[in-house]
Amino acid sequence: MTINTIEKNQTLEDMGLIKDGKIININPAKITEIVSEHVIDSQADLDKKLKKSQEAFLKWKKLPAPTRAQYLAKANIIFAERKEELSLILHRENGKPLEEARGEIQEIIDVFEFFIGEGRRMYGTTGQSEMPNKTIMTIKQPIGPAVFITAWNFPAAVPSWKAAPALICGNTFILKPSELAPLSGKLFVDVLNEAGLPEGVAQCAFGAGDVGEYLAKHELTKIVSITGSVAVGRHVAEIAANGFKKCALELGGKNSTIVLKDADLDLVEDGVLWGAYGTGGQRCTSTSRLIIEKSISSEVISRLEKRSKALYDETNNKCAINYAPIINKKQLEKIHRMVEEAIKEGAELVCGGKILDDGTHNGYFYAPTILKVKHGMKISTTEVFGPVLSVIEIDEKDKETALEKAMIIANDIEYGLSNSIFTKDVNLGMQAVHDFESGLVYLNAPTIGAECGGASQFGGWKNTGNGSRESGIAALETYTQYKTIAIDYSGKLQRAQID
């Protein structure tokens, strides 16, 4: 098994994404448009980059953290100045709406702003020794060259989640962006280098899974951070374990929104629509399951059906400005196959359930889909990564019992990334946010839209990851190692636990 996200029976060459040793990046909203081309790195190229990363690390780690922060501050000025330019490129590269693309570039700015401040807060700890005239303190130090393997759906923001804490802690990195959206990652690294980072501190490598695997396995790599599927994450974790490397995994999700009958239905309508169909449902935090009390289910479904149909004009084969294409034909066909299988299993199709454009007209678009399902159906437990909302109705005598049943359904899943609940009952709402088995929880908000920095820590439970966190203070743990220093100024030998 390799890290490659493309199945063996449909290689990159088969999909037309590789030509003459180059990755061809096309706009999924307009597949006749080539956005960028990138030469695939050879093993010799990768070896040179790894060596350069190691050599740069030996110098970069010696700079004071506040000095390293100054480099990030210079880069952040450039990101802010070029926000619109970078947003337009991102919009073309993976097709996400321009408004979302602008938000993603703003996320880089926000993440950097937070970690720039951490350059003056690289705190350690001091403690009391059990012996006189002796001091004990523990500090954090950088680890070494890191490799980042990132996904196509947030090709600019996710690299920033990894790079900002890695750099501020004194590590160097090589980014291997997704072969489906490599340009934004390259431009991210370009900005860092333009800001004056020493040569080799920030680099980019291009290719598919074999490139990522080579980088992750290499003895010079000391940290591996990946955003991807559970299967890929498990394989990367094995590679990291064999080399005793630090490893951060941000993997899949099957996220639920619970709606109790006392909820504000206008807010539910807006929240679920955004959570399920934002970015075309192609977020690891997308709302995939709606667990709702039966007494209000029909009204909410009717509202969502009406709103979802406005996301694509079938007559003119044109999507709304706030709707995204599917990243490629392979994923488009996979989504449709999963919906068809769900219907065969007994799911009721409310709306959607069809391919709107297979590239014949413009790009790859799937209809916003609503299915009424039973808990336990495959579609209710498997990550779709597309605009498909599975509705599970619960019919209980009171809100308390309804919430109890809804929580069982929400938590009966291998993933644990993001969940939410809509209710005006603060007692039940607080009970739910504590009982959800997920790293992210929202009260009266959708499952998407995680903030960065401050008290926010992005990551999941269970098969969604290995406990690492990104875009917040806990990310520093991935990129540092502890050193305990004992200073004895007694002038004599003191033996702990003996003298």
Short mmCIF file of C-alpha atoms in Angstrom, two decimals:
data_model
loop_
_atom_site.label_atom_id
_atom_site.label_comp_id
_atom_site.label_asym_id
_atom_site.label_seq_id
_atom_site.Cartn_x
_atom_site.Cartn_y
_atom_site.Cartn_z
CA MET A 1 0.00 0.00 0.00
CA THR A 2 1.25 3.50 -0.78
CA ILE A 3 0.18 6.94 0.31
CA ASN A 4 -1.24 7.57 -3.13
CA THR A 5 -4.90 8.55 -2.90
CA ILE A 6 -5.56 7.36 -6.44
CA GLU A 7 -6.72 3.76 -6.70
CA LYS A 8 -4.56 1.36 -8.69
CA ASN A 9 -7.19 0.82 -11.36
CA GLN A 10 -7.40 4.52 -12.09
CA THR A 11 -3.94 6.08 -11.96
CA LEU A 12 -3.09 9.70 -12.43
CA GLU A 13 -2.05 8.91 -15.98
CA ASP A 14 -5.45 7.35 -16.68
CA MET A 15 -7.15 10.47 -15.35
CA GLY A 16 -5.08 12.72 -17.59
CA LEU A 17 -3.42 14.51 -14.69
CA ILE A 18 0.12 13.54 -15.64
CA LYS A 19 1.75 14.34 -18.94
CA ASP A 20 5.44 14.26 -19.79
CA GLY A 21 6.43 13.94 -16.14
CA LYS A 22 4.28 16.86 -15.04
CA ILE A 23 1.20 17.17 -12.86
CA ILE A 24 -1.55 18.95 -14.78
CA ASN A 25 -3.85 20.91 -12.48
CA ILE A 26 -7.27 21.64 -14.03
CA ASN A 27 -10.15 23.77 -12.79
CA PRO A 28 -12.91 21.31 -11.73
CA ALA A 29 -15.55 23.96 -12.42
CA LYS A 30 -14.26 24.40 -15.97
CA ILE A 31 -12.22 21.37 -16.95
CA THR A 32 -10.92 22.86 -20.20
CA GLU A 33 -8.92 25.34 -18.15
CA ILE A 34 -5.41 24.29 -17.10
CA VAL A 35 -4.52 26.18 -13.94
CA SER A 36 -0.92 25.07 -13.49
CA GLU A 37 1.70 22.46 -14.35
CA HIS A 38 4.36 21.11 -12.01
CA VAL A 39 7.34 18.88 -12.72
CA ILE A 40 7.25 15.75 -10.57
CA ASP A 41 10.25 15.47 -8.27
CA SER A 42 12.60 12.57 -8.90
CA GLN A 43 14.24 10.64 -6.08
CA ALA A 44 17.41 12.62 -6.67
CA ASP A 45 15.42 15.88 -6.38
CA LEU A 46 13.88 14.72 -3.12
CA ASP A 47 17.23 13.69 -1.69
CA LYS A 48 18.61 17.16 -2.43
CA LYS A 49 15.63 18.83 -0.78
CA LEU A 50 15.87 16.61 2.28
CA LYS A 51 19.57 17.32 2.66
CA LYS A 52 18.94 21.03 2.24
CA SER A 53 16.17 20.87 4.86
CA GLN A 54 18.52 19.19 7.34
CA GLU A 55 21.33 21.70 6.72
CA ALA A 56 18.94 24.62 7.10
CA PHE A 57 17.56 23.19 10.34
CA LEU A 58 20.97 23.28 12.00
CA LYS A 59 21.05 27.07 11.52
CA TRP A 60 17.35 27.91 11.80
CA LYS A 61 16.95 26.24 15.20
CA LYS A 62 19.65 28.50 16.66
CA LEU A 63 17.75 31.69 15.91
CA PRO A 64 15.76 33.00 18.89
CA ALA A 65 12.05 32.29 18.54
CA PRO A 66 11.19 36.03 18.48
CA THR A 67 13.56 36.40 15.52
CA ARG A 68 11.91 33.50 13.72
CA ALA A 69 8.59 35.22 14.39
CA GLN A 70 9.82 38.30 12.53
CA TYR A 71 10.16 36.23 9.36
CA LEU A 72 6.57 35.02 9.75
CA ALA A 73 5.44 38.60 10.30
CA LYS A 74 7.07 39.68 7.03
CA ALA A 75 5.39 36.79 5.22
CA ASN A 76 2.04 37.72 6.74
CA ILE A 77 2.26 41.22 5.33
CA ILE A 78 2.69 39.68 1.87
CA PHE A 79 -0.24 37.31 2.40
CA ALA A 80 -2.43 40.26 3.37
CA GLU A 81 -1.30 42.35 0.41
CA ARG A 82 -1.95 39.51 -2.04
CA LYS A 83 -5.11 38.16 -0.47
CA GLU A 84 -7.29 38.79 -3.51
CA GLU A 85 -4.71 37.47 -5.97
CA LEU A 86 -4.20 34.26 -3.97
CA SER A 87 -7.96 33.89 -3.49
CA LEU A 88 -8.64 34.05 -7.22
CA ILE A 89 -5.98 31.41 -7.89
CA LEU A 90 -7.41 29.14 -5.20
CA HIS A 91 -10.91 29.67 -6.58
CA ARG A 92 -9.74 28.41 -9.98
CA GLU A 93 -7.55 25.64 -8.63
CA ASN A 94 -10.09 23.59 -6.69
CA GLY A 95 -13.28 25.36 -7.71
CA LYS A 96 -14.46 26.51 -4.31
CA PRO A 97 -16.57 29.67 -4.31
CA LEU A 98 -14.58 32.89 -4.31
CA GLU A 99 -16.07 33.93 -0.99
CA GLU A 100 -14.78 30.70 0.59
CA ALA A 101 -11.41 31.11 -1.12
CA ARG A 102 -11.06 34.58 0.41
CA GLY A 103 -11.90 33.09 3.78
CA GLU A 104 -9.21 30.47 3.34
CA ILE A 105 -6.49 33.01 2.59
CA GLN A 106 -7.68 35.05 5.56
CA GLU A 107 -7.21 31.91 7.62
CA ILE A 108 -3.51 31.88 6.70
CA ILE A 109 -3.25 35.45 7.94
CA ASP A 110 -5.07 34.64 11.18
CA VAL A 111 -3.01 31.51 11.86
CA PHE A 112 0.25 33.35 11.29
CA GLU A 113 -0.88 36.24 13.46
CA PHE A 114 -1.49 33.83 16.32
CA PHE A 115 1.76 31.90 16.05
CA ILE A 116 3.85 35.04 15.56
CA GLY A 117 2.86 35.88 19.12
CA GLU A 118 3.94 32.43 20.27
CA GLY A 119 7.48 33.39 19.35
CA ARG A 120 7.58 35.24 22.68
CA ARG A 121 5.65 32.58 24.57
CA MET A 122 7.75 29.44 24.10
CA TYR A 123 7.29 28.71 27.76
CA GLY A 124 8.96 25.95 29.70
CA THR A 125 8.48 25.01 33.35
CA THR A 126 10.50 25.36 36.51
CA GLY A 127 10.07 23.34 39.65
CA GLN A 128 11.43 22.76 43.12
CA SER A 129 14.22 20.24 43.52
CA GLU A 130 14.08 17.85 46.45
CA MET A 131 17.67 18.85 47.23
CA PRO A 132 19.08 22.21 48.34
CA ASN A 133 20.99 24.51 46.00
CA LYS A 134 19.64 22.81 42.90
CA THR A 135 17.26 24.06 40.19
CA ILE A 136 15.25 22.00 37.73
CA MET A 137 13.65 23.36 34.60
CA THR A 138 12.14 21.90 31.44
CA ILE A 139 12.32 23.61 28.06
CA LYS A 140 10.92 22.88 24.61
CA GLN A 141 13.27 22.48 21.67
CA PRO A 142 12.76 21.86 17.93
CA ILE A 143 12.97 18.36 16.52
CA GLY A 144 14.16 18.58 12.93
CA PRO A 145 12.97 18.55 9.32
CA ALA A 146 9.24 18.01 8.89
CA VAL A 147 7.20 16.69 5.98
CA PHE A 148 3.67 17.95 5.39
CA ILE A 149 1.28 15.94 3.22
CA THR A 150 -1.86 17.96 2.59
CA ALA A 151 -5.25 17.59 0.92
CA TRP A 152 -6.78 19.44 -2.01
CA ASN A 153 -9.85 20.88 -0.30
CA PHE A 154 -7.93 23.44 1.77
CA PRO A 155 -4.68 23.65 -0.19
CA ALA A 156 -3.62 27.00 1.28
CA ALA A 157 -4.95 27.07 4.86
CA VAL A 158 -3.93 23.57 5.96
CA PRO A 159 -0.25 24.10 5.06
CA SER A 160 -0.35 27.21 7.25
CA TRP A 161 -1.73 25.17 10.15
CA LYS A 162 1.36 23.00 9.97
CA ALA A 163 4.03 25.45 8.85
CA ALA A 164 3.40 28.30 11.29
CA PRO A 165 3.92 26.27 14.49
CA ALA A 166 6.70 24.21 12.92
CA LEU A 167 8.67 27.30 11.92
CA ILE A 168 8.12 29.23 15.13
CA CYS A 169 9.41 26.22 17.07
CA GLY A 170 12.58 26.10 14.97
CA ASN A 171 11.89 23.28 12.53
CA THR A 172 12.23 23.26 8.74
CA PHE A 173 9.75 21.63 6.36
CA ILE A 174 9.02 20.20 2.94
CA LEU A 175 5.40 20.51 1.80
CA LYS A 176 3.98 17.81 -0.48
CA PRO A 177 0.68 19.35 -1.61
CA SER A 178 -2.11 17.26 -3.09
CA GLU A 179 -1.54 16.36 -6.71
CA LEU A 180 -5.12 17.58 -7.32
CA ALA A 181 -4.43 21.15 -6.15
CA PRO A 182 -0.69 21.84 -5.89
CA LEU A 183 -0.46 25.50 -6.92
CA SER A 184 -1.75 27.12 -3.73
CA GLY A 185 0.74 25.12 -1.68
CA LYS A 186 3.58 26.20 -3.94
CA LEU A 187 2.55 29.84 -3.69
CA PHE A 188 2.35 29.51 0.09
CA VAL A 189 5.97 28.37 0.18
CA ASP A 190 6.97 31.03 -2.36
CA VAL A 191 5.66 33.77 -0.08
CA LEU A 192 7.64 32.42 2.86
CA ASN A 193 10.82 32.44 0.83
CA GLU A 194 10.08 35.89 -0.54
CA ALA A 195 9.83 37.07 3.06
CA GLY A 196 13.48 36.13 3.46
CA LEU A 197 13.48 32.74 5.14
CA PRO A 198 16.96 31.19 4.90
CA GLU A 199 17.39 28.81 1.98
CA GLY A 200 16.05 25.33 2.68
CA VAL A 201 13.82 26.26 5.62
CA ALA A 202 10.61 26.08 3.55
CA GLN A 203 10.42 23.89 0.45
CA CYS A 204 7.81 22.24 -1.78
CA ALA A 205 7.88 18.84 -3.52
CA PHE A 206 5.50 17.70 -6.24
CA GLY A 207 4.09 14.29 -7.03
CA ALA A 208 1.56 11.71 -5.99
CA GLY A 209 1.57 9.26 -3.12
CA ASP A 210 4.93 7.73 -3.91
CA VAL A 211 6.60 11.11 -3.39
CA GLY A 212 4.87 11.58 -0.05
CA GLU A 213 5.83 8.09 1.06
CA TYR A 214 9.48 8.56 0.13
CA LEU A 215 9.66 11.81 2.07
CA ALA A 216 7.89 10.33 5.10
CA LYS A 217 10.14 7.27 5.22
CA HIS A 218 13.44 9.08 4.78
CA GLU A 219 15.79 8.99 7.74
CA LEU A 220 16.32 12.77 7.63
CA THR A 221 12.61 13.38 8.19
CA LYS A 222 11.86 13.71 11.90
CA ILE A 223 8.24 14.89 11.82
CA VAL A 224 5.36 13.82 9.57
CA SER A 225 2.03 15.68 9.51
CA ILE A 226 -0.74 14.57 7.19
CA THR A 227 -4.28 15.57 6.35
CA GLY A 228 -6.05 12.73 4.54
CA SER A 229 -8.10 9.57 4.80
CA VAL A 230 -8.10 7.06 7.66
CA ALA A 231 -6.46 4.40 5.47
CA VAL A 232 -3.68 6.73 4.40
CA GLY A 233 -3.25 8.03 7.94
CA ARG A 234 -2.90 4.53 9.32
CA HIS A 235 -0.18 3.77 6.78
CA VAL A 236 1.67 7.00 7.56
CA ALA A 237 1.43 6.25 11.29
CA GLU A 238 3.11 2.89 10.67
CA ILE A 239 5.90 4.58 8.73
CA ALA A 240 6.38 7.13 11.50
CA ALA A 241 6.36 4.46 14.21
CA ASN A 242 9.04 2.45 12.43
CA GLY A 243 11.28 5.51 12.36
CA PHE A 244 10.27 6.82 15.81
CA LYS A 245 9.15 10.06 14.15
CA LYS A 246 6.73 12.58 15.58
CA CYS A 247 3.45 12.11 13.72
CA ALA A 248 0.30 14.25 13.46
CA LEU A 249 -2.81 12.85 11.77
CA GLU A 250 -5.91 14.80 10.73
CA LEU A 251 -8.18 12.29 9.05
CA GLY A 252 -11.81 11.67 8.08
CA GLY A 253 -15.14 12.48 9.63
CA LYS A 254 -18.82 11.52 9.59
CA ASN A 255 -20.34 14.46 11.36
CA SER A 256 -23.80 14.77 12.87
CA THR A 257 -26.11 17.66 13.65
CA ILE A 258 -28.84 16.96 16.20
CA VAL A 259 -31.99 19.11 16.03
CA LEU A 260 -34.45 19.09 18.89
CA LYS A 261 -38.02 20.30 18.41
CA ASP A 262 -37.49 23.49 20.38
CA ALA A 263 -34.74 24.68 18.03
CA ASP A 264 -34.85 27.92 16.04
CA LEU A 265 -35.77 26.42 12.64
CA ASP A 266 -34.61 29.46 10.69
CA LEU A 267 -31.18 29.04 12.25
CA VAL A 268 -31.31 25.29 11.63
CA GLU A 269 -32.13 25.87 7.97
CA ASP A 270 -29.20 28.23 7.45
CA GLY A 271 -26.80 26.15 9.53
CA VAL A 272 -27.50 22.75 8.05
CA LEU A 273 -27.52 24.08 4.49
CA TRP A 274 -24.09 25.63 5.03
CA GLY A 275 -22.76 22.64 6.94
CA ALA A 276 -23.91 20.06 4.38
CA TYR A 277 -23.28 21.88 1.10
CA GLY A 278 -20.53 24.41 1.80
CA THR A 279 -17.48 23.52 -0.36
CA GLY A 280 -19.77 21.02 -2.08
CA GLY A 281 -19.78 18.88 1.07
CA GLN A 282 -16.06 18.28 0.60
CA ARG A 283 -14.83 19.15 4.07
CA CYS A 284 -13.75 16.67 6.71
CA THR A 285 -16.15 18.56 9.00
CA SER A 286 -19.11 18.67 6.58
CA THR A 287 -22.51 17.90 8.07
CA SER A 288 -23.21 14.42 6.78
CA ARG A 289 -25.97 13.30 9.15
CA LEU A 290 -29.01 15.21 10.38
CA ILE A 291 -30.52 13.54 13.45
CA ILE A 292 -33.85 15.25 14.00
CA GLU A 293 -37.08 14.84 15.96
CA LYS A 294 -39.80 13.52 13.69
CA SER A 295 -42.34 16.19 14.64
CA ILE A 296 -40.27 18.88 12.90
CA SER A 297 -38.51 16.75 10.32
CA SER A 298 -40.88 17.35 7.40
CA GLU A 299 -40.72 21.12 7.73
CA VAL A 300 -36.93 21.23 7.99
CA ILE A 301 -36.46 18.83 5.07
CA SER A 302 -38.86 20.87 2.96
CA ARG A 303 -36.93 24.04 3.69
CA LEU A 304 -33.59 22.41 2.92
CA GLU A 305 -34.91 20.88 -0.30
CA LYS A 306 -36.12 24.26 -1.55
CA ARG A 307 -32.89 26.03 -0.68
CA SER A 308 -30.64 23.28 -2.06
CA LYS A 309 -32.32 23.35 -5.47
CA ALA A 310 -31.28 26.98 -5.84
CA LEU A 311 -27.61 26.01 -5.70
CA TYR A 312 -27.55 24.85 -9.32
CA ASP A 313 -29.46 26.01 -12.39
CA GLU A 314 -30.07 22.80 -14.32
CA THR A 315 -31.70 24.59 -17.24
CA ASN A 316 -28.59 26.63 -17.97
CA ASN A 317 -26.06 24.21 -16.48
CA LYS A 318 -24.73 26.86 -14.14
CA CYS A 319 -23.93 26.63 -10.44
CA ALA A 320 -24.71 29.34 -7.92
CA ILE A 321 -21.78 31.47 -6.80
CA ASN A 322 -21.86 29.73 -3.41
CA TYR A 323 -21.76 26.14 -4.68
CA ALA A 324 -18.62 24.14 -5.44
CA PRO A 325 -17.80 21.50 -8.03
CA ILE A 326 -16.60 18.02 -7.15
CA ILE A 327 -12.82 17.84 -7.37
CA ASN A 328 -12.64 15.27 -10.20
CA LYS A 329 -14.66 12.75 -12.19
CA LYS A 330 -13.54 9.82 -10.07
CA GLN A 331 -14.95 11.41 -6.91
CA LEU A 332 -18.09 12.49 -8.77
CA GLU A 333 -18.80 8.92 -9.81
CA LYS A 334 -17.98 7.60 -6.34
CA ILE A 335 -20.54 9.92 -4.73
CA HIS A 336 -23.22 8.87 -7.20
CA ARG A 337 -22.43 5.20 -6.67
CA MET A 338 -22.77 5.60 -2.89
CA VAL A 339 -26.15 7.31 -3.29
CA GLU A 340 -27.42 4.60 -5.63
CA GLU A 341 -26.28 1.90 -3.22
CA ALA A 342 -28.04 3.69 -0.35
CA ILE A 343 -31.31 3.75 -2.27
CA LYS A 344 -30.97 0.03 -3.00
CA GLU A 345 -30.43 -0.54 0.72
CA GLY A 346 -33.69 1.23 1.51
CA ALA A 347 -32.89 4.92 1.76
CA GLU A 348 -35.57 7.31 0.55
CA LEU A 349 -34.37 9.91 -1.95
CA VAL A 350 -35.87 13.31 -1.12
CA CYS A 351 -33.97 15.35 -3.69
CA GLY A 352 -30.81 15.34 -5.77
CA GLY A 353 -29.19 11.97 -6.25
CA LYS A 354 -27.83 12.69 -9.71
CA ILE A 355 -24.84 13.96 -11.61
CA LEU A 356 -25.56 17.46 -12.88
CA ASP A 357 -22.46 17.79 -15.04
CA ASP A 358 -19.84 15.14 -15.75
CA GLY A 359 -17.62 17.63 -17.51
CA THR A 360 -19.73 17.71 -20.65
CA HIS A 361 -20.88 21.29 -20.08
CA ASN A 362 -18.42 22.92 -17.71
CA GLY A 363 -17.10 20.89 -14.81
CA TYR A 364 -17.94 18.20 -12.28
CA PHE A 365 -21.13 18.93 -10.35
CA TYR A 366 -23.34 16.73 -8.20
CA ALA A 367 -26.85 17.67 -7.11
CA PRO A 368 -27.28 18.64 -3.45
CA THR A 369 -28.82 15.45 -2.10
CA ILE A 370 -31.07 14.60 0.83
CA LEU A 371 -31.70 10.99 1.84
CA LYS A 372 -33.96 9.71 4.60
CA VAL A 373 -32.09 6.78 6.11
CA LYS A 374 -32.05 4.41 9.04
CA HIS A 375 -29.16 4.35 11.44
CA GLY A 376 -26.81 1.55 10.52
CA MET A 377 -27.17 1.87 6.76
CA LYS A 378 -23.81 2.10 5.02
CA ILE A 379 -24.45 5.66 3.88
CA SER A 380 -25.04 6.66 7.51
CA THR A 381 -21.64 5.43 8.67
CA THR A 382 -19.33 5.95 5.67
CA GLU A 383 -17.69 9.26 4.77
CA VAL A 384 -19.05 10.43 1.41
CA PHE A 385 -17.07 13.64 0.90
CA GLY A 386 -19.76 15.19 -1.22
CA PRO A 387 -23.04 17.12 -1.00
CA VAL A 388 -25.10 14.29 0.51
CA LEU A 389 -27.12 14.74 3.71
CA SER A 390 -28.51 11.65 5.44
CA VAL A 391 -31.55 12.39 7.62
CA ILE A 392 -32.28 10.13 10.59
CA GLU A 393 -35.59 10.72 12.36
CA ILE A 394 -36.14 10.05 16.04
CA ASP A 395 -39.60 9.82 17.59
CA GLU A 396 -39.59 9.97 21.39
CA LYS A 397 -42.03 11.24 24.00
CA ASP A 398 -39.90 14.12 25.26
CA LYS A 399 -36.75 16.11 24.47
CA GLU A 400 -34.68 14.41 27.12
CA THR A 401 -35.35 10.93 25.72
CA ALA A 402 -34.91 12.21 22.17
CA LEU A 403 -31.51 13.63 23.01
CA GLU A 404 -30.47 10.39 24.69
CA LYS A 405 -31.30 8.40 21.58
CA ALA A 406 -29.77 11.00 19.25
CA MET A 407 -26.51 10.92 21.18
CA ILE A 408 -26.29 7.14 20.88
CA ILE A 409 -26.67 7.44 17.10
CA ALA A 410 -24.23 10.34 16.81
CA ASN A 411 -21.52 8.55 18.79
CA ASP A 412 -22.02 5.12 17.20
CA ILE A 413 -19.44 5.82 14.52
CA GLU A 414 -15.72 5.17 13.94
CA TYR A 415 -14.99 8.88 13.50
CA GLY A 416 -14.95 11.69 16.03
CA LEU A 417 -14.25 15.00 14.34
CA SER A 418 -17.17 17.41 14.56
CA ASN A 419 -20.75 17.36 15.87
CA SER A 420 -23.37 19.98 16.64
CA ILE A 421 -26.76 20.42 18.26
CA PHE A 422 -29.54 22.98 17.80
CA THR A 423 -31.76 23.58 20.83
CA LYS A 424 -32.96 26.47 22.96
CA ASP A 425 -32.68 24.33 26.10
CA VAL A 426 -29.30 25.32 27.53
CA ASN A 427 -29.31 22.39 29.95
CA LEU A 428 -29.74 19.80 27.20
CA GLY A 429 -27.37 21.72 24.95
CA MET A 430 -24.59 21.69 27.51
CA GLN A 431 -25.23 18.04 28.26
CA ALA A 432 -24.82 17.25 24.57
CA VAL A 433 -21.61 19.22 24.04
CA HIS A 434 -20.02 17.29 26.88
CA ASP A 435 -21.31 13.90 25.70
CA PHE A 436 -20.42 14.12 22.00
CA GLU A 437 -17.45 11.88 21.22
CA SER A 438 -15.63 14.32 18.98
CA GLY A 439 -12.82 16.85 19.09
CA LEU A 440 -15.05 19.67 17.82
CA VAL A 441 -18.56 20.46 19.09
CA TYR A 442 -20.94 23.32 18.29
CA LEU A 443 -24.07 24.52 20.06
CA ASN A 444 -26.57 26.22 17.75
CA ALA A 445 -24.08 26.26 14.87
CA PRO A 446 -23.15 23.87 12.03
CA THR A 447 -20.32 21.35 12.12
CA ILE A 448 -18.05 23.43 9.84
CA GLY A 449 -16.29 26.72 10.39
CA ALA A 450 -13.61 26.02 12.99
CA GLU A 451 -11.73 29.09 14.14
CA CYS A 452 -7.99 29.17 14.65
CA GLY A 453 -5.72 30.24 17.48
CA GLY A 454 -6.83 31.28 20.94
CA ALA A 455 -8.78 28.55 22.70
CA SER A 456 -9.54 26.69 19.46
CA GLN A 457 -7.78 23.37 18.78
CA PHE A 458 -8.55 21.54 15.53
CA GLY A 459 -8.55 17.75 15.57
CA GLY A 460 -10.61 14.69 16.34
CA TRP A 461 -11.12 11.63 18.47
CA LYS A 462 -11.24 7.95 17.58
CA ASN A 463 -10.28 7.14 13.97
CA THR A 464 -10.19 10.79 13.01
CA GLY A 465 -6.63 11.13 14.26
CA ASN A 466 -4.00 10.27 16.82
CA GLY A 467 -4.70 13.00 19.32
CA SER A 468 -2.64 15.74 17.66
CA ARG A 469 -4.13 19.19 17.19
CA GLU A 470 -3.68 21.94 14.61
CA SER A 471 -4.19 25.70 14.26
CA GLY A 472 -4.04 26.30 18.02
CA ILE A 473 -1.60 26.30 20.91
CA ALA A 474 -1.56 22.49 21.18
CA ALA A 475 0.05 22.31 17.72
CA LEU A 476 3.32 23.30 19.37
CA GLU A 477 3.43 19.84 20.95
CA THR A 478 3.85 18.23 17.52
CA TYR A 479 6.87 20.35 16.67
CA THR A 480 8.81 20.37 19.95
CA GLN A 481 10.49 17.93 22.26
CA TYR A 482 11.11 18.35 25.97
CA LYS A 483 14.46 18.71 27.67
CA THR A 484 14.80 18.72 31.46
CA ILE A 485 17.82 20.57 32.80
CA ALA A 486 19.12 20.09 36.34
CA ILE A 487 21.56 22.74 37.68
CA ASP A 488 23.37 21.84 40.88
CA TYR A 489 25.21 24.72 42.53
CA SER A 490 25.80 23.06 45.89
CA GLY A 491 29.44 22.29 45.14
CA LYS A 492 29.03 18.65 46.15
CA LEU A 493 27.56 15.40 44.87
CA GLN A 494 23.87 15.11 45.68
CA ARG A 495 22.14 11.83 44.92
CA ALA A 496 18.41 12.01 44.23
CA GLN A 497 16.25 9.73 46.41
CA ILE A 498 19.35 8.60 48.30
CA ASP A 499 20.88 11.55 50.15
#
